[in-house]
Short mmCIF file of C-alpha atoms in Angstrom, two decimals:
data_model
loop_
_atom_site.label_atom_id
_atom_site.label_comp_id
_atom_site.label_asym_id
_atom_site.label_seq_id
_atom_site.Cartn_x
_atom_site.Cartn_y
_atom_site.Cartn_z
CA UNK A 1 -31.99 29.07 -62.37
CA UNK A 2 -28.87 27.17 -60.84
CA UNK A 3 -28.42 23.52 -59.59
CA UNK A 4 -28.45 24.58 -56.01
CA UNK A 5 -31.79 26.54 -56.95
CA UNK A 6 -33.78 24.16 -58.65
CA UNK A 7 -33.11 21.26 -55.90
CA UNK A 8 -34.00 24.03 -52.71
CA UNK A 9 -37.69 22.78 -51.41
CA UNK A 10 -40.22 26.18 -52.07
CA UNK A 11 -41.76 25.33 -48.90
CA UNK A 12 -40.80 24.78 -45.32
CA UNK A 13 -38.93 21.10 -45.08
CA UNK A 14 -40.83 18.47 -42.46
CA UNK A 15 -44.07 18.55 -41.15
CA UNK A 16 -45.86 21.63 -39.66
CA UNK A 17 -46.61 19.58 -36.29
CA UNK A 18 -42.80 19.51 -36.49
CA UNK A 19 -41.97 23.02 -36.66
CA UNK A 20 -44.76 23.53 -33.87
CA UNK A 21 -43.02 21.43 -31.59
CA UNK A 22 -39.37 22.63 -32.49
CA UNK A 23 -40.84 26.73 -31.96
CA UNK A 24 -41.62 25.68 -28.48
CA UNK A 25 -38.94 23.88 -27.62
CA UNK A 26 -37.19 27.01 -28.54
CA UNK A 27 -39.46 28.88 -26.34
CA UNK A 28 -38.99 26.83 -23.14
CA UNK A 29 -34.88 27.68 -23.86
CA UNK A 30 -34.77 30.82 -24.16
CA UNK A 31 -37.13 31.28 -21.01
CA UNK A 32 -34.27 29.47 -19.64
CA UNK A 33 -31.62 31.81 -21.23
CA UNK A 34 -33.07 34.37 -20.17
CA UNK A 35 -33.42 32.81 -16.28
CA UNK A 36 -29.53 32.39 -16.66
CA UNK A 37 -29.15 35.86 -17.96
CA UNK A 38 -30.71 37.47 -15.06
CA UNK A 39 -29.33 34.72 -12.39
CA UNK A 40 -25.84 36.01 -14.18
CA UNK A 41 -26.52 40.26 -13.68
CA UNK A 42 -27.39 39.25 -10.00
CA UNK A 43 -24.31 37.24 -8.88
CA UNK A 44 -21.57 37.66 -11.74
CA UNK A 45 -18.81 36.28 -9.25
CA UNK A 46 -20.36 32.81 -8.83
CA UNK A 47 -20.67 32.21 -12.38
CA UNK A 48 -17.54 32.96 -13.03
CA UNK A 49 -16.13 31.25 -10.35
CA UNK A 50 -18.78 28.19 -11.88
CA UNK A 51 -17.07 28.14 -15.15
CA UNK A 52 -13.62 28.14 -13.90
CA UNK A 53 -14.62 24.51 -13.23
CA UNK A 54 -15.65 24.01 -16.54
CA UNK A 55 -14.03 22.02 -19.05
CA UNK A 56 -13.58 24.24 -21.90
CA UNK A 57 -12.18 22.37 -23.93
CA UNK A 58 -14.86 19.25 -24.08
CA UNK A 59 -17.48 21.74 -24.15
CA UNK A 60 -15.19 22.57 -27.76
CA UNK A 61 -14.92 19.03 -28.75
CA UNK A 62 -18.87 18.66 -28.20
CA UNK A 63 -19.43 21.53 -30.19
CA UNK A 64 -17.21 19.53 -33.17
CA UNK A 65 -18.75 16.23 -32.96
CA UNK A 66 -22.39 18.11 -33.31
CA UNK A 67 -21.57 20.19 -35.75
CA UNK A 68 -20.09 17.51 -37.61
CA UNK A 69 -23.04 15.58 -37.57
CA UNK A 70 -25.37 18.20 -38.48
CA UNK A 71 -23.43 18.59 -41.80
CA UNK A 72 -23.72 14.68 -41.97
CA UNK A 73 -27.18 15.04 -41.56
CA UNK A 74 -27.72 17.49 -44.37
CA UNK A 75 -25.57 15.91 -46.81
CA UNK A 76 -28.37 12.88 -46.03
CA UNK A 77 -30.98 14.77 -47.01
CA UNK A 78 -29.29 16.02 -50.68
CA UNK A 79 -28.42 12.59 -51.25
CA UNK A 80 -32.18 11.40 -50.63
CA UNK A 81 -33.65 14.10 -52.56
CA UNK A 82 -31.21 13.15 -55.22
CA UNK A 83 -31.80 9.76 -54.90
CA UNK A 84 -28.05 9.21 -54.36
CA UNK A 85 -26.44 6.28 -52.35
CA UNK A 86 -25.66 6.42 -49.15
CA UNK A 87 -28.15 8.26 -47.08
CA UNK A 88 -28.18 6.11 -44.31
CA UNK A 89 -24.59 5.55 -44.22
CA UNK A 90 -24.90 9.24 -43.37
CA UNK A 91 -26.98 9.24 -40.62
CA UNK A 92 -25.22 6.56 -38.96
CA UNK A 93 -22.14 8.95 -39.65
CA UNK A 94 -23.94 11.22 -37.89
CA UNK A 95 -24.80 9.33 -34.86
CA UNK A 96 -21.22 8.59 -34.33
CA UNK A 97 -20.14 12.06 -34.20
CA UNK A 98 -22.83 12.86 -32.04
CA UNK A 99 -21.49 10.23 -29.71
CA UNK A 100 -18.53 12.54 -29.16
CA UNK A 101 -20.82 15.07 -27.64
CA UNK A 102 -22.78 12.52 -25.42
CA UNK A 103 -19.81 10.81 -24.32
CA UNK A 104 -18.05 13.82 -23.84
CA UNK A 105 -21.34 15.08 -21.48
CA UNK A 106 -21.26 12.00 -19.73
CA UNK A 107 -17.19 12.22 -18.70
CA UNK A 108 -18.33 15.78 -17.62
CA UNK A 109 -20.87 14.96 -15.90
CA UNK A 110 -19.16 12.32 -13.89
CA UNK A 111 -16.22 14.47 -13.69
CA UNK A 112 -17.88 17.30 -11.91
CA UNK A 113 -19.90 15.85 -9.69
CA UNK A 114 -16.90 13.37 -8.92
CA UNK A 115 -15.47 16.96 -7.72
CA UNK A 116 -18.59 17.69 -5.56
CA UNK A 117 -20.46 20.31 -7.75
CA UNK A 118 -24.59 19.40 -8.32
CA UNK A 119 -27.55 21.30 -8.89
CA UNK A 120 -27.41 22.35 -4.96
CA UNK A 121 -24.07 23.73 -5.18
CA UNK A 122 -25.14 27.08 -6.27
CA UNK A 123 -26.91 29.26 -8.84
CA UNK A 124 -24.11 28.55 -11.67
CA UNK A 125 -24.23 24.88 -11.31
CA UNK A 126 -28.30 24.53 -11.01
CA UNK A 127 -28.41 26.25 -14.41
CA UNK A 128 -25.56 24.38 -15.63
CA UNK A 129 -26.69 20.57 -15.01
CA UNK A 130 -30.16 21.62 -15.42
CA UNK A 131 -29.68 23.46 -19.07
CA UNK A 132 -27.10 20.69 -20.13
CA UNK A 133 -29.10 18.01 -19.39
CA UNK A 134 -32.70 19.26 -20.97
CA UNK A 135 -30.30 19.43 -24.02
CA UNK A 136 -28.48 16.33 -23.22
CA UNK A 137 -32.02 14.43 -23.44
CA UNK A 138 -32.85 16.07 -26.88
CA UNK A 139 -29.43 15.19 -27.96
CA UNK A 140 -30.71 11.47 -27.36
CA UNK A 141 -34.02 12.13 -28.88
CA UNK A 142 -32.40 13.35 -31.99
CA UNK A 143 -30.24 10.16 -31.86
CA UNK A 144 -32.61 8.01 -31.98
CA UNK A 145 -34.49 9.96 -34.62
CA UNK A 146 -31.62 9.46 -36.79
CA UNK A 147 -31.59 5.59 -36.23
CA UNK A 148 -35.51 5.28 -37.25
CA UNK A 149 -34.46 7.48 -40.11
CA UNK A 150 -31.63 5.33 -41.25
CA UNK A 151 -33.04 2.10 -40.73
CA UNK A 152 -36.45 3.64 -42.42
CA UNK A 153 -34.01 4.87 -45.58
CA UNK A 154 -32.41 1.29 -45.81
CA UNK A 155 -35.55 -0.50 -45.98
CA UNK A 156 -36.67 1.95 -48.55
CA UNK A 157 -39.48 3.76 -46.94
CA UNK A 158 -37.66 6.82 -47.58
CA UNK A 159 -36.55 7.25 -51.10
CA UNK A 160 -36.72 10.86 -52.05
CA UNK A 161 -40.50 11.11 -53.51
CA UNK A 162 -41.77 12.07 -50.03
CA UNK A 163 -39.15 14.20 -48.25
CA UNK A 164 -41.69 14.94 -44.77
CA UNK A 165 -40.41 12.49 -43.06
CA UNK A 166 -36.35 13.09 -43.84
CA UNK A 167 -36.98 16.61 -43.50
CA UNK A 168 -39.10 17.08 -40.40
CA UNK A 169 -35.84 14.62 -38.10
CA UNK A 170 -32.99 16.22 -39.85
CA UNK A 171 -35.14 19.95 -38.51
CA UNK A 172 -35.23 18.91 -35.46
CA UNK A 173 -31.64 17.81 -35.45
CA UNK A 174 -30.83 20.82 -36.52
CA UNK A 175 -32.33 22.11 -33.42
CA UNK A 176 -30.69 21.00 -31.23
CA UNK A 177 -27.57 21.51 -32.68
CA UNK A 178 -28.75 25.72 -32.70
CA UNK A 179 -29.29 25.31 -29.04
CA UNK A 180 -25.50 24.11 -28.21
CA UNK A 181 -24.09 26.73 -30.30
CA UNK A 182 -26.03 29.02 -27.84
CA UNK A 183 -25.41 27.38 -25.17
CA UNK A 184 -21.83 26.63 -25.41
CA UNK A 185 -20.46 30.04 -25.57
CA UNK A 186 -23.11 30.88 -22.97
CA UNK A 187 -21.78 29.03 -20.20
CA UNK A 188 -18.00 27.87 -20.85
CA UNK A 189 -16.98 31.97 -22.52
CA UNK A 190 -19.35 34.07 -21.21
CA UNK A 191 -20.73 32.98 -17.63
#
């Protein structure tokens, strides 16, 4: 058996309550994928015409800064089940290159309705704001699930005997980093 082997959990990391929750989050956006799919067939011109307005490349630097912290993340998680320093230095690490992606919605945001586009404007733009910001908000959550985690591993109630906790924030965090990698390429390539 290798390293890598012996240190993989045998059972599914976090809480079940967690998983429950994260499987129907999933559900409620791809019900919402597939409402943009459909919208899409209907009136291809207006979403392309929608993500002409787009701003590719933030939507590219978003994707970095989440991705980056969802490796963050998981290297917290190793170094708690290994009982290694610096776990929470990690998942502050990864709250700062989340940042990028919320700060990088935010300019967006402000950018394009500075340029008169809103959920009224048309079919493109309802799904747009309206799928970027349920993520937006679980961005947040996630954020602030990996401050209660980081102050909770620097106080010690996390120290790698009981991983439920670690595991069940850094699964949802993963989550919601999925759901951009869906989404991204949904709406700035494809649309």
């Amino acid at each position: 058996m290798t390293e890598l082997q012996a240190r993989r959990p045998a059972h599914l990391p976090g809480d079940i309550a967690v998983w429950i929750f994260i499987f129907a989050e999933l559900a409620v956006f791809a019900i919402m994928f597939i409402g943009f799919g459909i919208a899409r067939s209907l009136d291809p011109d207006t979403f392309h015409a929608g993500r002409q307005a787009l701003h590719p490349w933030t939507g590219l630097i978003n994707t970095f800064g989440l991705i980056t912290a969802s490796y963050l993340v998981a290297l917290s998680v190793h170094r708690l089940r290994d009982r290694k320093p610096g776990t929470a230095a990690l998942l502050w690490a990864g709250v700062a290159a989340s940042s990028i992606y919320t700060f990088g919605k935010l300019w967006e945001y402000a950018d394009l309705y500075g340029n008169g586009y809103n959920l009224g404007t048309d079919t493109f733009f309802m799904f747009y704001f309206f799928l970027t910001f349920f993520h937006f908000m679980h961005v947040v959550l996630g954020q602030i699930i990996l401050v209660l985690l980081a102050v909770k591993v620097k106080k010690g109630d996390y120290n790698g005997d009981d991983m439920n906790g670690m595991e069940s924030g850094a699964s949802y965090w993963h989550m919601v980093d999925l759901v951009w990698l869906v989404l991204f390429p949904m709406l700035y390539v494809l649309a």
